[in-house]
XYZ file of C-alpha atoms in Angstrom:
613
model
C 0.000 0.000 0.000
C 1.287 3.475 -0.888
C 0.266 6.264 1.499
C -0.624 9.741 0.316
C 2.067 11.936 -1.166
C 4.331 13.826 1.165
C 3.643 17.586 1.053
C 7.401 18.032 0.758
C 7.329 16.403 -2.728
C 7.708 18.927 -5.559
C 4.914 19.188 -8.118
C 4.921 19.999 -11.851
C 5.820 23.484 -13.100
C 3.132 25.988 -12.300
C 1.628 23.888 -9.506
C 0.556 25.501 -6.259
C 3.261 25.769 -3.626
C 3.290 23.368 -0.657
C 2.244 26.192 1.635
C -0.759 27.015 -0.565
C -1.826 23.389 -0.857
C -1.812 22.724 2.892
C -2.403 26.191 4.357
C -5.979 25.335 5.342
C -5.288 21.842 6.705
C -4.833 21.353 10.437
C -1.538 19.811 11.536
C -1.757 17.628 14.591
C 0.276 15.147 16.568
C -0.992 11.685 15.682
C 0.043 8.052 15.802
C -0.153 6.545 12.311
C -0.762 2.826 11.839
C -0.039 1.134 8.516
C -0.914 -2.552 8.151
C -0.672 -4.663 5.039
C -1.092 -8.249 3.945
C 2.118 -10.243 3.653
C 2.678 -11.770 0.171
C -0.570 -10.286 -1.092
C 0.508 -10.574 -4.777
C 1.103 -14.319 -4.481
C -2.159 -14.850 -2.624
C -4.131 -12.820 -5.184
C -2.639 -14.783 -8.049
C -3.650 -18.069 -6.427
C -7.272 -17.171 -5.571
C -8.233 -13.550 -6.139
C -11.916 -13.881 -5.180
C -11.190 -15.596 -1.867
C -8.513 -13.057 -0.955
C -10.776 -10.106 -1.761
C -13.618 -11.628 0.256
C -11.460 -12.278 3.312
C -9.768 -8.887 3.110
C -13.111 -7.109 2.797
C -14.349 -8.878 5.951
C -11.164 -7.794 7.738
C -11.576 -4.132 6.743
C -15.217 -4.116 7.831
C -14.272 -5.610 11.191
C -11.475 -3.057 11.644
C -13.683 -0.093 10.705
C -16.762 -1.199 12.639
C -15.275 -2.701 15.781
C -11.547 -2.631 16.471
C -10.640 0.935 15.531
C -13.616 2.586 17.278
C -12.987 0.495 20.385
C -9.439 1.861 20.561
C -10.414 5.417 19.613
C -8.818 5.173 16.182
C -9.989 6.542 12.828
C -9.947 4.467 9.666
C -8.400 6.649 6.965
C -8.434 4.303 3.982
C -7.667 0.848 2.655
C -6.112 0.125 -0.731
C -6.602 -3.493 -1.726
C -4.021 -5.076 0.550
C -3.355 -2.403 3.170
C -5.000 -0.306 5.840
C -4.179 3.174 7.146
C -5.493 4.490 10.485
C -4.652 7.294 12.888
C -4.855 7.526 16.691
C -4.291 10.063 19.447
C -2.679 7.496 21.754
C 0.261 5.160 21.126
C -0.939 2.466 23.576
C -4.363 2.442 21.906
C -2.758 2.143 18.462
C -0.597 -0.783 19.576
C -3.553 -2.563 21.163
C -5.549 -2.119 17.968
C -2.674 -3.536 15.907
C -2.363 -6.558 18.202
C -6.087 -7.245 17.945
C -6.081 -6.911 14.162
C -3.143 -9.318 13.887
C -5.349 -12.033 15.392
C -8.353 -11.503 13.116
C -7.363 -14.323 10.770
C -6.376 -16.843 13.483
C -9.513 -18.972 13.257
C -9.654 -19.188 9.451
C -5.892 -19.747 9.210
C -6.186 -22.788 11.463
C -8.329 -24.550 8.844
C -6.099 -23.639 5.860
C -2.791 -25.006 4.574
C 0.227 -22.774 5.310
C 0.445 -21.359 1.774
C -3.136 -19.985 1.990
C -2.920 -18.385 5.395
C -3.163 -14.625 5.877
C -0.564 -12.792 7.953
C -0.326 -9.058 8.578
C 2.573 -6.772 9.310
C 2.263 -3.395 11.011
C 4.266 -0.208 11.361
C 3.576 2.739 13.676
C 5.022 6.223 13.835
C 4.097 9.308 15.861
C 4.472 12.689 14.188
C 2.872 16.002 13.295
C 0.787 15.288 10.194
C -1.730 17.123 8.041
C -5.329 15.934 8.336
C -8.565 16.394 6.441
C -11.834 14.482 6.426
C -10.664 11.852 3.917
C -6.907 11.453 4.276
C -3.714 12.171 6.197
C -0.531 13.613 4.725
C 3.100 14.130 5.593
C 6.496 12.578 5.985
C 5.327 10.981 9.229
C 2.740 8.963 7.297
C 5.330 7.768 4.829
C 7.665 6.771 7.635
C 4.988 4.541 9.183
C 4.717 2.704 5.862
C 8.502 2.341 5.612
C 8.647 0.964 9.156
C 5.933 -1.570 8.352
C 8.189 -2.976 5.632
C 10.633 -4.038 8.375
C 8.040 -6.230 10.097
C 7.785 -9.940 9.584
C 4.495 -11.849 9.447
C 2.455 -11.094 12.587
C 4.899 -8.432 13.788
C 4.443 -4.805 14.809
C 7.381 -2.400 14.442
C 7.336 1.092 15.990
C 9.586 4.133 15.901
C 11.200 5.624 18.991
C 8.522 8.340 19.038
C 5.895 5.632 19.602
C 8.019 3.524 21.923
C 8.493 6.498 24.284
C 4.771 6.414 25.067
C 4.660 2.645 25.693
C 5.254 0.695 28.879
C 7.160 -2.554 28.566
C 5.045 -5.460 29.809
C 1.861 -3.439 29.845
C 1.566 -2.415 26.204
C 3.550 -5.387 24.979
C 6.961 -6.949 25.138
C 9.355 -4.378 23.664
C 12.543 -5.382 21.869
C 15.081 -2.877 20.572
C 15.863 -3.647 16.921
C 18.568 -0.985 16.656
C 19.007 1.534 13.860
C 17.709 0.600 10.428
C 18.167 2.215 7.017
C 14.902 2.779 5.137
C 14.237 3.581 1.508
C 14.199 7.331 0.799
C 15.024 8.124 4.459
C 18.463 9.771 4.659
C 19.241 8.944 8.296
C 18.940 5.567 10.056
C 15.788 5.158 12.167
C 15.819 3.337 15.479
C 12.894 0.926 15.696
C 11.340 -1.470 18.207
C 9.385 -4.664 17.867
C 6.297 -4.897 20.054
C 5.070 -8.361 20.958
C 1.812 -9.218 22.706
C 1.636 -8.051 26.320
C 2.748 -10.748 28.699
C 1.130 -11.712 31.974
C 4.010 -10.656 34.197
C 3.188 -7.860 36.646
C 5.202 -4.656 36.625
C 5.713 -5.055 40.357
C 5.649 -8.145 42.547
C 2.140 -8.513 44.004
C 1.903 -7.792 47.709
C 0.903 -11.376 48.399
C 4.272 -12.524 47.011
C 6.407 -9.966 48.858
C 7.827 -11.537 52.017
C 7.103 -9.547 55.145
C 4.708 -7.128 53.445
C 1.925 -6.329 55.893
C 0.802 -2.989 54.486
C -1.979 -2.556 51.911
C -0.808 -1.145 48.594
C -2.489 1.818 46.932
C -1.998 2.993 43.365
C -2.962 6.562 42.448
C -3.729 6.760 38.736
C -3.401 10.197 37.090
C -6.853 11.758 37.055
C -8.580 12.034 33.670
C -9.655 15.292 32.057
C -13.275 15.532 31.001
C -12.330 17.844 28.148
C -9.969 17.516 25.209
C -8.209 20.811 25.851
C -4.467 19.983 25.727
C -3.498 22.663 28.259
C -5.676 20.942 30.846
C -4.127 17.473 30.487
C -1.291 18.128 32.960
C -3.722 18.866 35.789
C -4.469 15.162 36.294
C -0.748 14.494 36.763
C -0.516 17.335 39.289
C -3.375 15.884 41.339
C -1.873 12.385 41.356
C 1.653 13.617 42.158
C 0.506 15.693 45.109
C -1.674 12.906 46.533
C 1.084 10.288 46.109
C 3.536 12.571 47.910
C 1.181 12.929 50.875
C 0.120 9.268 51.035
C 3.798 8.294 50.896
C 4.251 9.757 54.369
C 1.673 7.429 55.897
C 3.217 4.626 57.958
C 0.178 2.440 57.303
C 0.169 2.312 53.493
C 2.464 0.997 50.782
C 2.240 3.609 48.033
C 3.089 2.585 44.472
C 5.543 4.955 42.777
C 4.330 7.750 40.525
C 6.215 6.418 37.501
C 4.571 3.011 37.731
C 1.118 4.499 38.234
C 1.586 6.837 35.262
C 1.711 3.783 32.991
C -2.079 3.630 33.405
C -2.647 7.269 32.464
C -5.616 7.654 30.084
C -6.247 3.911 29.975
C -9.492 2.076 30.516
C -7.721 -0.714 32.376
C -9.771 -3.029 34.567
C -9.163 -2.850 38.307
C -7.938 -6.433 38.290
C -5.259 -5.590 35.731
C -4.080 -2.579 37.739
C -3.926 -4.727 40.867
C -2.006 -7.507 39.114
C 0.414 -5.197 37.343
C 1.161 -2.867 40.249
C 0.650 -5.141 43.250
C -1.935 -2.772 44.744
C -5.048 -3.728 46.674
C -6.607 -0.267 46.361
C -6.812 2.057 43.364
C -7.453 5.796 43.689
C -8.518 7.464 40.451
C -10.852 10.164 39.267
C -11.655 12.894 36.800
C -11.732 16.671 36.736
C -13.142 19.663 34.929
C -11.235 22.944 34.593
C -13.204 26.174 34.472
C -11.151 29.008 33.036
C -7.487 28.925 32.036
C -5.327 26.067 33.329
C -3.020 28.513 35.108
C -5.644 30.363 37.128
C -8.840 28.362 36.684
C -11.010 26.497 39.126
C -11.349 22.736 39.393
C -14.135 20.316 40.109
C -12.478 17.005 40.998
C -14.276 13.705 41.431
C -12.180 11.140 43.280
C -13.012 7.498 43.859
C -11.306 4.715 45.755
C -11.919 1.084 44.753
C -10.963 -2.234 46.272
C -9.197 -3.836 43.305
C -9.769 -7.353 44.614
C -13.556 -7.150 44.738
C -14.179 -4.220 42.402
C -16.158 -2.554 45.201
C -16.310 1.233 45.387
C -14.990 2.085 48.857
C -15.355 5.868 48.756
C -16.096 8.712 46.368
C -16.292 12.464 46.857
C -16.207 15.731 44.925
C -13.751 18.525 45.661
C -13.635 22.156 44.574
C -10.189 23.692 44.219
C -8.057 26.105 42.264
C -5.418 24.935 39.796
C -2.843 27.135 41.527
C -3.363 25.225 44.789
C -1.939 22.074 43.173
C 1.307 23.930 42.486
C 1.845 24.657 46.185
C 4.233 22.547 48.259
C 1.352 21.717 50.627
C -1.748 21.573 48.432
C -4.926 21.876 50.485
C -6.987 19.987 47.912
C -4.473 17.139 47.649
C -4.358 16.953 51.443
C -8.141 16.604 51.625
C -8.191 13.881 48.969
C -5.306 11.947 50.516
C -6.723 12.181 54.033
C -10.170 11.040 52.923
C -8.740 8.119 50.918
C -6.405 6.879 53.660
C -9.196 7.122 56.246
C -11.556 5.228 53.939
C -9.039 2.378 53.565
C -8.491 2.183 57.305
C -12.206 2.221 58.106
C -13.051 -0.311 55.400
C -10.464 -2.791 56.651
C -11.461 -2.231 60.281
C -15.161 -2.752 59.547
C -14.254 -5.956 57.732
C -12.215 -7.191 60.693
C -15.086 -6.581 63.086
C -17.602 -8.726 61.198
C -15.606 -11.349 59.325
C -13.940 -14.404 60.891
C -10.260 -13.755 61.561
C -9.274 -16.752 59.431
C -10.773 -15.111 56.328
C -8.836 -11.852 56.653
C -5.626 -11.121 54.770
C -2.457 -10.412 56.762
C -2.424 -6.725 55.940
C -6.136 -6.450 56.857
C -5.342 -7.945 60.247
C -2.461 -5.569 60.932
C -4.176 -2.426 59.653
C -7.348 -3.217 61.587
C -5.458 -4.122 64.746
C -3.510 -0.847 64.718
C -6.693 1.121 64.171
C -8.677 -0.661 66.873
C -5.924 -0.364 69.490
C -6.021 3.400 69.021
C -9.759 3.623 69.656
C -11.191 4.552 73.036
C -13.927 1.885 73.470
C -12.392 -0.899 75.521
C -14.053 -3.581 73.376
C -12.344 -2.180 70.258
C -9.047 -1.922 72.105
C -9.221 -5.565 73.207
C -10.190 -6.641 69.681
C -6.962 -5.037 68.467
C -4.936 -7.396 70.673
C -6.933 -10.392 69.427
C -6.097 -9.512 65.816
C -2.410 -8.972 66.603
C -2.173 -12.373 68.299
C -3.872 -14.039 65.312
C -1.510 -12.267 62.941
C 1.477 -13.320 65.053
C 0.467 -16.964 64.682
C 0.062 -16.561 60.929
C 3.286 -14.540 60.487
C 5.696 -15.964 63.080
C 8.675 -14.112 61.538
C 7.034 -10.674 61.434
C 8.918 -8.394 63.814
C 6.513 -5.477 63.478
C 3.581 -7.515 64.770
C 5.422 -8.040 68.075
C 6.327 -4.351 68.192
C 2.689 -3.318 67.849
C 1.700 -5.855 70.508
C 4.270 -4.269 72.837
C 2.754 -0.851 72.222
C -0.700 -2.285 72.923
C 0.435 -3.254 76.432
C 1.983 0.187 77.024
C -1.232 1.899 75.915
C -3.212 -0.349 78.223
C -1.168 0.955 81.137
C -1.194 4.669 80.314
C -4.915 4.598 79.510
C -5.515 3.372 83.048
C -7.421 0.226 82.035
C -4.792 -2.310 83.083
C -5.741 -4.515 86.007
C -2.038 -5.068 86.689
C 0.284 -2.401 85.218
C 3.404 -4.320 86.254
C 2.263 -7.392 84.318
C 1.486 -5.343 81.230
C 4.876 -3.643 81.458
C 6.512 -7.067 81.542
C 4.427 -8.290 78.591
C 5.433 -5.174 76.666
C 9.122 -5.839 77.245
C 8.715 -9.520 76.315
C 7.062 -8.562 73.018
C 9.870 -6.072 72.314
C 12.466 -8.759 72.965
C 10.718 -11.119 70.526
C 10.489 -8.377 67.891
C 14.194 -7.554 68.152
C 15.214 -11.204 68.221
C 13.537 -11.516 64.818
C 14.960 -8.236 63.458
C 17.641 -6.678 65.693
C 17.685 -3.454 63.668
C 13.975 -2.950 63.075
C 13.471 0.818 63.660
C 9.851 0.442 64.755
C 10.678 -2.293 67.268
C 13.554 -0.237 68.681
C 11.384 2.864 68.936
C 8.571 0.978 70.671
C 10.993 -0.571 73.170
C 12.320 2.931 73.888
C 8.730 4.075 74.413
C 8.051 1.193 76.804
C 11.259 1.818 78.741
C 10.416 5.505 79.117
C 6.697 5.266 79.816
C 6.236 2.196 81.975
C 9.699 1.052 83.091
C 11.249 4.406 84.015
C 14.545 3.487 82.317
C 15.232 6.782 80.565
C 18.836 5.978 79.647
C 17.811 2.709 78.004
C 14.988 4.534 76.244
C 17.438 7.110 74.855
C 19.737 4.413 73.440
C 16.918 2.560 71.684
C 15.247 5.643 70.255
C 18.533 7.138 69.048
C 19.403 3.804 67.428
C 16.017 3.702 65.686
C 16.483 7.209 64.300
C 20.042 6.467 63.210
C 18.701 3.544 61.171
C 15.670 5.441 59.836
C 15.900 9.244 60.226
C 12.279 9.645 59.120
C 10.805 7.008 61.408
C 7.612 8.629 62.704
C 7.467 6.630 65.922
C 11.110 7.345 66.693
C 10.456 11.103 66.775
C 7.131 10.717 68.542
C 8.574 8.582 71.333
C 11.688 10.731 71.524
C 9.393 13.635 72.411
C 7.842 11.530 75.182
C 11.306 10.650 76.496
C 12.417 14.295 76.355
C 9.385 15.284 78.427
C 10.125 12.671 81.061
C 13.723 13.826 81.521
C 12.766 17.507 81.668
C 13.896 18.616 78.167
C 10.522 20.169 77.406
C 11.685 22.465 74.580
C 13.266 19.515 72.760
C 10.110 17.515 73.356
C 8.045 20.107 71.485
C 10.499 20.153 68.553
C 10.512 16.348 68.349
C 6.715 16.129 68.420
C 6.392 18.767 65.698
C 8.889 16.800 63.598
C 6.746 13.674 64.011
C 3.648 15.563 62.913
C 5.314 16.766 59.705
C 6.314 13.175 58.879
C 2.728 11.958 58.979
C 0.352 14.729 57.913
C -2.346 12.154 57.097
C -1.958 9.973 60.147
C -5.243 8.130 60.822
C -4.424 8.419 64.511
C -3.812 12.155 64.395
C -5.469 12.520 67.790
C -2.576 10.550 69.329
C 0.018 12.904 67.805
C -2.019 15.891 69.033
C -2.078 14.336 72.502
C 1.696 14.029 72.540
C 2.012 17.627 71.319
C -0.345 18.805 74.070
C 1.711 16.969 76.684
C 4.959 18.445 75.342
C 3.630 22.000 75.279
C 2.308 21.562 78.810
C 5.707 20.244 79.897
C 7.253 23.384 78.372
C 4.697 25.518 80.254
C 3.171 26.752 77.007
C -0.250 26.151 78.482
C -2.384 27.843 75.844
C -0.744 25.764 73.089
C -1.205 22.648 75.216
C -4.889 23.403 75.670
C -5.307 24.046 71.941
C -3.707 20.750 70.893
C -5.534 18.795 73.578
C -8.801 20.275 72.358
C -7.908 19.274 68.778
C -7.180 15.739 69.969
C -10.462 15.482 71.874
C -12.331 16.667 68.798
C -11.120 13.464 67.138
C -11.448 11.208 70.185
C -13.430 12.684 73.063
C -12.784 9.752 75.391
C -8.986 9.533 75.289
C -7.853 9.495 78.907
C -4.201 10.643 78.442
C -5.441 13.691 76.503
C -7.827 14.637 79.276
C -4.998 14.356 81.814
C -2.772 16.673 79.760
C -5.623 19.143 79.319
C -6.442 19.029 83.016
C -2.998 19.903 84.309
C -2.448 22.537 81.615
C -5.712 24.216 82.665
C -4.803 23.899 86.342
C -1.355 25.443 85.950
C -2.791 28.187 83.716
C -5.164 29.155 86.498
C -8.292 28.055 84.633
C -9.545 26.150 87.665
C -13.202 25.897 86.700
C -12.273 24.415 83.323
C -9.873 21.998 85.038
C -12.698 20.813 87.324
C -14.950 20.247 84.301
C -12.176 18.219 82.656
C -11.731 16.205 85.861
C -15.431 15.355 85.805
C -15.033 13.996 82.254
C -11.991 12.030 83.372
C -13.816 10.511 86.340
C -16.686 9.401 84.124
C -14.155 7.354 82.163
C -12.147 6.328 85.246
C -14.628 6.125 88.147
C -11.987 4.889 90.592
C -9.335 7.496 89.793
C -6.821 7.947 92.626
C -3.358 9.458 92.992
C -1.894 6.023 93.729
C -3.617 4.530 90.699
C -2.168 7.195 88.435
C 1.323 6.809 89.914
C 1.225 3.066 89.195
C 1.174 3.831 85.474
C 4.877 4.691 85.340
C 7.900 6.140 87.085
C 7.115 8.608 89.874
C 10.424 10.356 89.117
C 9.107 11.879 85.911
C 8.685 15.672 86.336
C 5.589 15.498 84.132
C 3.928 12.923 86.356
C 4.817 14.947 89.438
C 3.059 17.998 87.976
C -0.002 15.924 87.020
C -0.116 14.579 90.576
C 0.012 18.136 91.947
C -2.921 19.133 89.727
C -4.955 16.074 90.745
C -4.307 16.759 94.406
C -5.216 20.394 93.987
C -8.521 19.339 92.479
C -9.258 16.977 95.382
C -8.577 13.571 93.850
C -8.124 11.060 96.735
C -4.738 9.451 97.387
C -6.126 5.915 97.461
C -9.461 4.177 97.140
C -11.341 3.647 100.406
């Protein structure tokens, strides 16, 4: 098949100039597909009628089904060839692969010499377009490239290959530089085989020690075809990925891998298989006004890729300029809502489904969430899930670390029947965690927390926490527990700095109330009472029944001279802890801590009894 003449060709004397001929034609970036029938002359000579009939059926199938399905336009067919154009290289390649297989069934019933095989060439270039044809050197190059293909093969130029993803769009093989007829310079080309079944990333289920759910954020799709708006979807995805990447409870797939699914209608199952993600966050947007200063309406949706279930969806109004900020408010809202939806979905599942049916990451995520909830039944359920996960994953160090923290929280919440026993259980769990992974930053940080909070060993706590941060400078729990340690040894100013550092490392933390509680305690320790009251109030807004927060609020109010407010806070505390006594509070940790001594003074000042009668 011979494509249309190149506008660079010179015409006869007196002909219109190239500029005059094509002045009114639009020139657009397109992907050109040229396919032709291998050995068509021989086949025609052997049985012209049969060849024409089969080729006609092929063209009708291409025009009526394959090309429209892949958003391509049939330009023309000339006896033994087909010319089509596309906006997208992946769509063009998928269409070529599908067309290659059109003759499979009929070929199976024919002798080898009567079988039909196609060859395909693709090139991406700026070409001239009208309603009936396409023109330009880029069209000719696609035809030249097709001549390099063998039966059943698709050959593409570098311009097409740059928009393909190996393994997703097909198996790519570099064929090197080739010299083509009437092309002065060699052209580097690639052969594209059918897409294989291998995932781009190892699925989470096959990654040893992976106990975090994976989330893939696909670039959001524009609802318009305005080119200047296309980059907005990338901006949304980039900002959300950056924020989700700071969450200690999620495994976030990289931006580059997720971008492979940009502007694709891939099924959730394919995204999950290829990227190893259990959850997929995607969406669409509309831009009102110019892309630089316009407004956005974003629709985001989170799906469970395993079941296909829609977990959460929401609409957001924003300005395009907000996405260019280092801390985008819109991206923060999307990321926070998505991470919370994952956590709540997994926790709800854990509460109603038998433990044996839950995946490992569902167990861990749900356990962590439940152990940070105030209702005692939820808190106890968290321990049940951690124990079940420990049996299923006997080599998982982090499970033991979280179990250790559970025992520490049980003590400082004041719900332990025997604080000394829980302190011992916490240290045993830390020992098991570090036996499995001696340099696990989380396990080291949790042991430091236990030593500081319930054992009173501040020097041991310092060593463990410093070791954890040396191994992982951005370990959230290391900074959080370092702030607790700093408070206990009287370094209140450092405690505030450490707690603020922890907060910046996890801006989307699902247990933000806990970080706010630590901040409130640190500010109170530093005698910045108004800041302490503000952060305690923020924490209680998220969890109104958190006992440690109420204690921090109470002594900050007392020392600030806001006695009536302190008495109201004490009443709330006593509703949650009816038997509150000075001795009971002191049993929760070392009496040498200056923070605990100040809390005791506030409790005494408010009339809390020394012991139960």
